[in-house]
Amino acid sequence: MNQVKNIYLKLIPVMIAFFAMGFVDLVGIAANYVKADFNLSDTTANLLPSMVFFWFLIFSVPTGMLMNKIGRRKTVILSLAITVVSLLIPVLNYSFTSMLISFSLLGIGNAIMQVSLNPLLSNLISGDKLASSLTFGQFVKAIASFIAPIIAGWAAFSFGNWRLLYPIFMFIAVLAVILLGIIRIKENDNSQEKFSTFKQCFSLLGNSFVLLSFLGIMCHVGVDVGTNVTAPKILMERLGLTLAEAGYATSIYFLFRTLGCFSGTFILAKISSKKFFALSTLLMLFGMSGLLFAQSEILFYICIALIGFGNSNIFPVIFSQALLHLPNKQNEVSGLMIMGLFGGTVFPILMGIASDALMSQIGAVIVMLVGVVYLISYTVNIKKFN
């Protein structure tokens, strides 16, 4: 009983770190405020979120190597420290240049955090329960994503300063650093090679299951970003709605994605990852297929809700499967899986090409549908770990 209680006490700072992981999503609301404050063009303003997500491609694999040298807990603390600095910059100086630096550091910190925090959780939770725990972590992360625009709006309305969001989030990040610095988590020192190289990390893609999982992460993120970008466009194209009216589609997607993360925490604790993954991908298939033919606003929203709920638990299942497949190479595998988040850049490009070719958003849906079909095929590879 004391051992279980001890694990739960250690889970608290880890979950606070998951909450801090959600700070990366403040870029959406922050970019809009910065655009208005400095009278920027859309092209210039879009540099801000680009400066965040670009770093996942650069820092994911090196972080896996870094964990082999200093450990997972210290790597998470490093990521949180970088996050604290990124949140402090707008408090000390507010200019377009300082915001570019802030967003870059936020992206670097988040890339390092995403790679190291998930494996750290595997030192507390193992086996098939890992997928459920990762899902709960994603739910905690989603809470931060939701409240960021609410806090910014409240601060702007009440105090005329939306940037009060930064010191509030910075306080939470500092708290996470302190708590993780105090606790001790026994890390499984089962790496066959303590100092891995880039070549050794990327050679893991030669393992068929790791490669399939990497592609699965790319498809998951591609569908996630693609739905957010395309859903309002489809409503505007097919039903003639304005952007303000069609924008609710994105809110519905995030709502059901968050509900899916929360419910998935309990469902994955009761049924196998394979069954739940199959159900999730079928929901996505029904939703994506419906977008091809839907002609009413209600039906569109139902389809988007199905995609959001279905896609909410894809990442934790694939990620946990990849980690458990090569337990002696978890740090390197984690880096490769997070690098797969770059799929959020690849898919929109392909979707844009397909939409322009067909002169319809149907092209974008077809590209995402290919990603969903791949995820369905991945189901047969899911294994049971004790």
GROMACS .gro file of C-alpha atoms in nm:
model
  386
    1MET     CA    1   0.000   0.000   0.000
    2ASN     CA    2   0.284   0.239   0.090
    3GLN     CA    3   0.452   0.161  -0.242
    4VAL     CA    4   0.134   0.251  -0.433
    5LYS     CA    5   0.099   0.572  -0.230
    6ASN     CA    6   0.462   0.658  -0.305
    7ILE     CA    7   0.405   0.613  -0.677
    8TYR     CA    8   0.102   0.843  -0.671
    9LEU     CA    9   0.300   1.109  -0.484
   10LYS     CA   10   0.566   1.093  -0.755
   11LEU     CA   11   0.299   1.112  -1.026
   12ILE     CA   12   0.187   1.457  -0.904
   13PRO     CA   13   0.498   1.651  -1.017
   14VAL     CA   14   0.510   1.441  -1.337
   15MET     CA   15   0.151   1.542  -1.417
   16ILE     CA   16   0.230   1.907  -1.339
   17ALA     CA   17   0.506   1.871  -1.599
   18PHE     CA   18   0.247   1.734  -1.844
   19PHE     CA   19   0.041   2.047  -1.771
   20ALA     CA   20   0.348   2.258  -1.851
   21MET     CA   21   0.382   2.064  -2.176
   22GLY     CA   22   0.050   2.217  -2.281
   23PHE     CA   23   0.197   2.569  -2.260
   24VAL     CA   24   0.315   2.523  -2.621
   25ASP     CA   25  -0.044   2.567  -2.737
   26LEU     CA   26  -0.052   2.927  -2.613
   27VAL     CA   27   0.119   3.015  -2.943
   28GLY     CA   28  -0.219   3.025  -3.115
   29ILE     CA   29  -0.375   3.294  -2.900
   30ALA     CA   30  -0.042   3.473  -2.843
   31ALA     CA   31   0.025   3.501  -3.217
   32ASN     CA   32  -0.310   3.675  -3.264
   33TYR     CA   33  -0.236   3.929  -2.989
   34VAL     CA   34   0.117   3.992  -3.118
   35LYS     CA   35  -0.020   4.039  -3.470
   36ALA     CA   36  -0.262   4.305  -3.344
   37ASP     CA   37  -0.012   4.474  -3.108
   38PHE     CA   38   0.255   4.518  -3.376
   39ASN     CA   39   0.023   4.546  -3.678
   40LEU     CA   40   0.185   4.247  -3.850
   41SER     CA   41   0.085   4.082  -4.175
   42ASP     CA   42  -0.045   3.724  -4.166
   43THR     CA   43   0.276   3.598  -4.324
   44THR     CA   44   0.493   3.764  -4.061
   45ALA     CA   45   0.265   3.662  -3.775
   46ASN     CA   46   0.278   3.301  -3.890
   47LEU     CA   47   0.652   3.300  -3.821
   48LEU     CA   48   0.569   3.274  -3.452
   49PRO     CA   49   0.405   2.929  -3.448
   50SER     CA   50   0.656   2.814  -3.711
   51MET     CA   51   0.938   2.899  -3.473
   52VAL     CA   52   0.779   2.665  -3.218
   53PHE     CA   53   0.716   2.348  -3.416
   54PHE     CA   54   1.028   2.361  -3.632
   55TRP     CA   55   1.240   2.253  -3.335
   56PHE     CA   56   1.074   1.913  -3.305
   57LEU     CA   57   1.260   1.809  -3.620
   58ILE     CA   58   1.594   1.934  -3.484
   59PHE     CA   59   1.592   1.843  -3.115
   60SER     CA   60   1.395   1.517  -3.087
   61VAL     CA   61   1.671   1.263  -3.160
   62PRO     CA   62   1.950   1.459  -2.980
   63THR     CA   63   1.728   1.466  -2.670
   64GLY     CA   64   1.705   1.087  -2.677
   65MET     CA   65   2.085   1.077  -2.677
   66LEU     CA   66   2.103   1.336  -2.399
   67MET     CA   67   1.879   1.125  -2.177
   68ASN     CA   68   2.132   0.842  -2.201
   69LYS     CA   69   2.393   1.073  -2.050
   70ILE     CA   70   2.209   1.267  -1.778
   71GLY     CA   71   1.890   1.065  -1.724
   72ARG     CA   72   1.522   1.130  -1.793
   73ARG     CA   73   1.430   1.330  -1.481
   74LYS     CA   74   1.719   1.574  -1.528
   75THR     CA   75   1.630   1.610  -1.897
   76VAL     CA   76   1.270   1.698  -1.806
   77ILE     CA   77   1.397   1.952  -1.551
   78LEU     CA   78   1.620   2.104  -1.823
   79SER     CA   79   1.321   2.133  -2.057
   80LEU     CA   80   1.116   2.303  -1.785
   81ALA     CA   81   1.402   2.545  -1.712
   82ILE     CA   82   1.415   2.643  -2.081
   83THR     CA   83   1.036   2.685  -2.071
   84VAL     CA   84   1.066   2.915  -1.768
   85VAL     CA   85   1.315   3.136  -1.956
   86SER     CA   86   1.087   3.145  -2.262
   87LEU     CA   87   0.797   3.264  -2.044
   88LEU     CA   88   1.013   3.521  -1.862
   89ILE     CA   89   1.128   3.701  -2.179
   90PRO     CA   90   0.790   3.866  -2.266
   91VAL     CA   91   0.762   3.982  -1.904
   92LEU     CA   92   1.098   4.159  -1.920
   93ASN     CA   93   1.080   4.287  -2.278
   94TYR     CA   94   0.790   4.291  -2.524
   95SER     CA   95   0.888   4.333  -2.888
   96PHE     CA   96   0.851   4.130  -3.203
   97THR     CA   97   1.214   4.017  -3.179
   98SER     CA   98   1.180   3.915  -2.815
   99MET     CA   99   0.864   3.719  -2.899
  100LEU     CA  100   1.047   3.531  -3.176
  101ILE     CA  101   1.315   3.436  -2.924
  102SER     CA  102   1.052   3.345  -2.666
  103PHE     CA  103   0.861   3.122  -2.907
  104SER     CA  104   1.182   2.955  -3.025
  105LEU     CA  105   1.283   2.870  -2.667
  106LEU     CA  106   0.929   2.752  -2.595
  107GLY     CA  107   0.952   2.517  -2.892
  108ILE     CA  108   1.296   2.388  -2.792
  109GLY     CA  109   1.184   2.331  -2.435
  110ASN     CA  110   0.868   2.157  -2.546
  111ALA     CA  111   1.049   1.931  -2.793
  112ILE     CA  112   1.288   1.820  -2.517
  113MET     CA  113   0.997   1.777  -2.275
  114GLN     CA  114   0.789   1.567  -2.513
  115VAL     CA  115   1.080   1.330  -2.571
  116SER     CA  116   1.183   1.290  -2.206
  117LEU     CA  117   0.860   1.317  -2.006
  118ASN     CA  118   0.679   1.021  -2.163
  119PRO     CA  119   0.965   0.774  -2.095
  120LEU     CA  120   0.998   0.916  -1.741
  121LEU     CA  121   0.637   0.816  -1.681
  122SER     CA  122   0.724   0.462  -1.794
  123ASN     CA  123   0.958   0.441  -1.492
  124LEU     CA  124   0.653   0.472  -1.268
  125ILE     CA  125   0.391   0.290  -1.476
  126SER     CA  126   0.464  -0.016  -1.689
  127GLY     CA  127   0.295  -0.275  -1.908
  128ASP     CA  128  -0.044  -0.217  -2.069
  129LYS     CA  129  -0.129   0.044  -1.800
  130LEU     CA  130   0.130   0.274  -1.959
  131ALA     CA  131  -0.103   0.363  -2.248
  132SER     CA  132  -0.377   0.461  -2.002
  133SER     CA  133  -0.135   0.675  -1.801
  134LEU     CA  134   0.000   0.847  -2.113
  135THR     CA  135  -0.358   0.922  -2.214
  136PHE     CA  136  -0.425   1.084  -1.876
  137GLY     CA  137  -0.108   1.289  -1.924
  138GLN     CA  138  -0.242   1.407  -2.259
  139PHE     CA  139  -0.569   1.502  -2.087
  140VAL     CA  140  -0.379   1.712  -1.829
  141LYS     CA  141  -0.184   1.872  -2.115
  142ALA     CA  142  -0.513   1.952  -2.292
  143ILE     CA  143  -0.637   2.144  -1.987
  144ALA     CA  144  -0.348   2.389  -2.025
  145SER     CA  145  -0.425   2.420  -2.397
  146PHE     CA  146  -0.787   2.508  -2.317
  147ILE     CA  147  -0.728   2.762  -2.042
  148ALA     CA  148  -0.451   2.958  -2.217
  149PRO     CA  149  -0.690   3.167  -2.434
  150ILE     CA  150  -0.930   3.201  -2.139
  151ILE     CA  151  -0.659   3.343  -1.912
  152ALA     CA  152  -0.528   3.571  -2.188
  153GLY     CA  153  -0.879   3.701  -2.255
  154TRP     CA  154  -0.948   3.756  -1.885
  155ALA     CA  155  -0.618   3.939  -1.839
  156ALA     CA  156  -0.679   4.159  -2.144
  157PHE     CA  157  -1.035   4.244  -2.033
  158SER     CA  158  -0.965   4.292  -1.662
  159PHE     CA  159  -0.618   4.446  -1.666
  160GLY     CA  160  -0.563   4.549  -2.028
  161ASN     CA  161  -0.260   4.320  -2.047
  162TRP     CA  162  -0.298   3.975  -2.205
  163ARG     CA  163   0.068   3.899  -2.123
  164LEU     CA  164  -0.023   3.829  -1.759
  165LEU     CA  165  -0.069   3.479  -1.897
  166TYR     CA  166   0.310   3.444  -1.902
  167PRO     CA  167   0.392   3.495  -1.530
  168ILE     CA  168   0.099   3.270  -1.433
  169PHE     CA  169   0.226   2.985  -1.650
  170MET     CA  170   0.585   3.060  -1.547
  171PHE     CA  171   0.492   3.009  -1.181
  172ILE     CA  172   0.354   2.663  -1.262
  173ALA     CA  173   0.667   2.573  -1.460
  174VAL     CA  174   0.890   2.681  -1.170
  175LEU     CA  175   0.675   2.471  -0.935
  176ALA     CA  176   0.728   2.169  -1.162
  177VAL     CA  177   1.106   2.226  -1.160
  178ILE     CA  178   1.113   2.240  -0.778
  179LEU     CA  179   0.896   1.932  -0.727
  180LEU     CA  180   1.084   1.722  -0.984
  181GLY     CA  181   1.408   1.837  -0.826
  182ILE     CA  182   1.293   1.710  -0.486
  183ILE     CA  183   1.156   1.368  -0.579
  184ARG     CA  184   1.366   1.068  -0.673
  185ILE     CA  185   1.254   0.835  -0.950
  186LYS     CA  186   1.444   0.514  -1.006
  187GLU     CA  187   1.523   0.503  -1.376
  188ASN     CA  188   1.569   0.169  -1.543
  189ASP     CA  189   1.930   0.172  -1.653
  190ASN     CA  190   1.876  -0.087  -1.924
  191SER     CA  191   2.030   0.092  -2.219
  192GLN     CA  192   2.271  -0.141  -2.391
  193GLU     CA  193   2.486   0.152  -2.493
  194LYS     CA  194   2.509   0.451  -2.264
  195PHE     CA  195   2.632   0.688  -2.534
  196SER     CA  196   2.439   0.637  -2.854
  197THR     CA  197   2.514   0.814  -3.181
  198PHE     CA  198   2.287   0.969  -3.444
  199LYS     CA  199   2.355   0.672  -3.669
  200GLN     CA  200   2.254   0.427  -3.396
  201CYS     CA  201   1.934   0.623  -3.324
  202PHE     CA  202   1.821   0.643  -3.685
  203SER     CA  203   1.922   0.280  -3.743
  204LEU     CA  204   1.630   0.186  -3.517
  205LEU     CA  205   1.403   0.281  -3.806
  206GLY     CA  206   1.540  -0.036  -3.964
  207ASN     CA  207   1.327  -0.220  -3.706
  208SER     CA  208   0.998  -0.273  -3.890
  209PHE     CA  209   0.777  -0.214  -3.585
  210VAL     CA  210   0.958   0.109  -3.491
  211LEU     CA  211   0.924   0.232  -3.849
  212LEU     CA  212   0.552   0.145  -3.857
  213SER     CA  213   0.505   0.328  -3.526
  214PHE     CA  214   0.696   0.633  -3.652
  215LEU     CA  215   0.472   0.650  -3.960
  216GLY     CA  216   0.170   0.603  -3.732
  217ILE     CA  217   0.269   0.909  -3.525
  218MET     CA  218   0.310   1.109  -3.847
  219CYS     CA  219  -0.040   1.008  -3.961
  220HIS     CA  220  -0.193   1.084  -3.620
  221VAL     CA  221  -0.045   1.435  -3.610
  222GLY     CA  222  -0.120   1.489  -3.979
  223VAL     CA  223  -0.488   1.412  -3.923
  224ASP     CA  224  -0.488   1.627  -3.607
  225VAL     CA  225  -0.344   1.938  -3.773
  226GLY     CA  226  -0.520   1.866  -4.101
  227THR     CA  227  -0.865   1.850  -3.942
  228ASN     CA  228  -0.813   2.179  -3.759
  229VAL     CA  229  -0.704   2.349  -4.080
  230THR     CA  230  -0.952   2.189  -4.319
  231ALA     CA  231  -1.276   2.151  -4.121
  232PRO     CA  232  -1.369   2.523  -4.132
  233LYS     CA  233  -1.273   2.539  -4.502
  234ILE     CA  234  -1.506   2.250  -4.589
  235LEU     CA  235  -1.798   2.419  -4.410
  236MET     CA  236  -1.728   2.743  -4.593
  237GLU     CA  237  -1.694   2.567  -4.928
  238ARG     CA  238  -1.996   2.340  -4.906
  239LEU     CA  239  -2.241   2.536  -4.690
  240GLY     CA  240  -2.133   2.894  -4.763
  241LEU     CA  241  -2.064   2.979  -4.398
  242THR     CA  242  -1.846   3.271  -4.295
  243LEU     CA  243  -1.509   3.204  -4.130
  244ALA     CA  244  -1.650   3.317  -3.794
  245GLU     CA  245  -1.934   3.065  -3.823
  246ALA     CA  246  -1.718   2.783  -3.957
  247GLY     CA  247  -1.458   2.837  -3.686
  248TYR     CA  248  -1.674   2.649  -3.436
  249ALA     CA  249  -1.569   2.329  -3.611
  250THR     CA  250  -1.221   2.358  -3.459
  251SER     CA  251  -1.367   2.410  -3.111
  252ILE     CA  252  -1.580   2.097  -3.149
  253TYR     CA  253  -1.276   1.898  -3.258
  254PHE     CA  254  -1.076   2.006  -2.951
  255LEU     CA  255  -1.372   1.947  -2.720
  256PHE     CA  256  -1.418   1.586  -2.827
  257ARG     CA  257  -1.044   1.528  -2.841
  258THR     CA  258  -1.021   1.632  -2.476
  259LEU     CA  259  -1.324   1.420  -2.381
  260GLY     CA  260  -1.161   1.130  -2.562
  261CYS     CA  261  -0.837   1.171  -2.366
  262PHE     CA  262  -1.026   1.177  -2.037
  263SER     CA  263  -1.248   0.876  -2.109
  264GLY     CA  264  -0.957   0.689  -2.271
  265THR     CA  265  -0.772   0.699  -1.939
  266PHE     CA  266  -1.038   0.471  -1.788
  267ILE     CA  267  -1.127   0.268  -2.097
  268LEU     CA  268  -0.764   0.170  -2.161
  269ALA     CA  269  -0.743   0.050  -1.800
  270LYS     CA  270  -1.031  -0.192  -1.866
  271ILE     CA  271  -0.989  -0.319  -2.224
  272SER     CA  272  -0.687  -0.403  -2.438
  273SER     CA  273  -0.503  -0.133  -2.631
  274LYS     CA  274  -0.564  -0.327  -2.953
  275LYS     CA  275  -0.944  -0.327  -2.919
  276PHE     CA  276  -0.961   0.037  -2.820
  277PHE     CA  277  -0.723   0.140  -3.098
  278ALA     CA  278  -0.938  -0.048  -3.351
  279LEU     CA  279  -1.252   0.124  -3.224
  280SER     CA  280  -1.081   0.464  -3.232
  281THR     CA  281  -0.960   0.425  -3.591
  282LEU     CA  282  -1.306   0.308  -3.705
  283LEU     CA  283  -1.461   0.622  -3.552
  284MET     CA  284  -1.205   0.826  -3.747
  285LEU     CA  285  -1.287   0.635  -4.066
  286PHE     CA  286  -1.661   0.700  -4.028
  287GLY     CA  287  -1.600   1.066  -3.950
  288MET     CA  288  -1.354   1.124  -4.234
  289SER     CA  289  -1.573   0.939  -4.485
  290GLY     CA  290  -1.868   1.150  -4.375
  291LEU     CA  291  -1.679   1.469  -4.458
  292LEU     CA  292  -1.669   1.356  -4.819
  293PHE     CA  293  -2.049   1.350  -4.851
  294ALA     CA  294  -2.205   1.554  -4.567
  295GLN     CA  295  -2.440   1.831  -4.675
  296SER     CA  296  -2.577   1.957  -4.342
  297GLU     CA  297  -2.404   2.151  -4.067
  298ILE     CA  298  -2.514   1.907  -3.796
  299LEU     CA  299  -2.377   1.608  -3.987
  300PHE     CA  300  -2.048   1.790  -4.040
  301TYR     CA  301  -2.016   1.852  -3.666
  302ILE     CA  302  -2.093   1.488  -3.589
  303CYS     CA  303  -1.819   1.378  -3.830
  304ILE     CA  304  -1.567   1.622  -3.678
  305ALA     CA  305  -1.661   1.503  -3.328
  306LEU     CA  306  -1.601   1.140  -3.433
  307ILE     CA  307  -1.258   1.230  -3.572
  308GLY     CA  308  -1.167   1.425  -3.259
  309PHE     CA  309  -1.276   1.150  -3.019
  310GLY     CA  310  -1.114   0.877  -3.229
  311ASN     CA  311  -0.783   1.057  -3.274
  312SER     CA  312  -0.751   1.146  -2.905
  313ASN     CA  313  -0.594   0.816  -2.797
  314ILE     CA  314  -0.390   0.721  -3.103
  315PHE     CA  315  -0.067   0.886  -2.982
  316PRO     CA  316  -0.044   0.724  -2.635
  317VAL     CA  317  -0.115   0.375  -2.772
  318ILE     CA  318   0.145   0.397  -3.051
  319PHE     CA  319   0.399   0.568  -2.825
  320SER     CA  320   0.364   0.311  -2.546
  321GLN     CA  321   0.381   0.025  -2.797
  322ALA     CA  322   0.706   0.161  -2.942
  323LEU     CA  323   0.863   0.212  -2.597
  324LEU     CA  324   0.769  -0.136  -2.478
  325HIS     CA  325   0.885  -0.298  -2.802
  326LEU     CA  326   1.248  -0.198  -2.741
  327PRO     CA  327   1.274  -0.151  -2.361
  328ASN     CA  328   1.654  -0.126  -2.382
  329LYS     CA  329   1.633   0.163  -2.631
  330GLN     CA  330   1.342   0.367  -2.489
  331ASN     CA  331   1.528   0.700  -2.494
  332GLU     CA  332   1.622   0.671  -2.861
  333VAL     CA  333   1.278   0.538  -2.958
  334SER     CA  334   1.113   0.829  -2.776
  335GLY     CA  335   1.321   1.076  -2.976
  336LEU     CA  336   1.223   0.911  -3.304
  337MET     CA  337   0.853   0.904  -3.213
  338ILE     CA  338   0.846   1.274  -3.118
  339MET     CA  339   1.028   1.356  -3.441
  340GLY     CA  340   0.721   1.204  -3.606
  341LEU     CA  341   0.528   1.513  -3.491
  342PHE     CA  342   0.683   1.673  -3.796
  343GLY     CA  343   0.396   1.502  -3.976
  344GLY     CA  344   0.200   1.810  -3.877
  345THR     CA  345   0.405   1.997  -4.138
  346VAL     CA  346   0.409   1.729  -4.409
  347PHE     CA  347   0.036   1.654  -4.420
  348PRO     CA  348  -0.089   2.013  -4.468
  349ILE     CA  349   0.150   2.054  -4.763
  350LEU     CA  350   0.019   1.739  -4.932
  351MET     CA  351  -0.338   1.841  -4.850
  352GLY     CA  352  -0.286   2.180  -5.010
  353ILE     CA  353  -0.145   2.023  -5.327
  354ALA     CA  354  -0.438   1.777  -5.347
  355SER     CA  355  -0.698   2.050  -5.284
  356ASP     CA  356  -0.549   2.275  -5.553
  357ALA     CA  357  -0.539   1.983  -5.799
  358LEU     CA  358  -0.908   1.896  -5.741
  359MET     CA  359  -1.007   2.259  -5.678
  360SER     CA  360  -1.192   2.136  -5.371
  361GLN     CA  361  -1.124   2.055  -5.005
  362ILE     CA  362  -1.218   1.698  -5.097
  363GLY     CA  363  -0.852   1.661  -5.195
  364ALA     CA  364  -0.742   1.743  -4.840
  365VAL     CA  365  -0.990   1.494  -4.694
  366ILE     CA  366  -0.862   1.220  -4.925
  367VAL     CA  367  -0.504   1.278  -4.804
  368MET     CA  368  -0.620   1.253  -4.440
  369LEU     CA  369  -0.826   0.946  -4.526
  370VAL     CA  370  -0.509   0.775  -4.647
  371GLY     CA  371  -0.356   0.848  -4.306
  372VAL     CA  372  -0.661   0.699  -4.129
  373VAL     CA  373  -0.645   0.384  -4.344
  374TYR     CA  374  -0.279   0.346  -4.248
  375LEU     CA  375  -0.369   0.371  -3.878
  376ILE     CA  376  -0.635   0.101  -3.925
  377SER     CA  377  -0.370  -0.124  -4.080
  378TYR     CA  378  -0.140  -0.053  -3.783
  379THR     CA  379  -0.394  -0.219  -3.551
  380VAL     CA  380  -0.282  -0.571  -3.647
  381ASN     CA  381   0.069  -0.489  -3.518
  382ILE     CA  382  -0.040  -0.389  -3.166
  383LYS     CA  383   0.091  -0.631  -2.906
  384LYS     CA  384   0.003  -0.714  -2.547
  385PHE     CA  385   0.265  -0.631  -2.283
  386ASN     CA  386   0.244  -0.748  -1.924
   0.00000   0.00000   0.00000
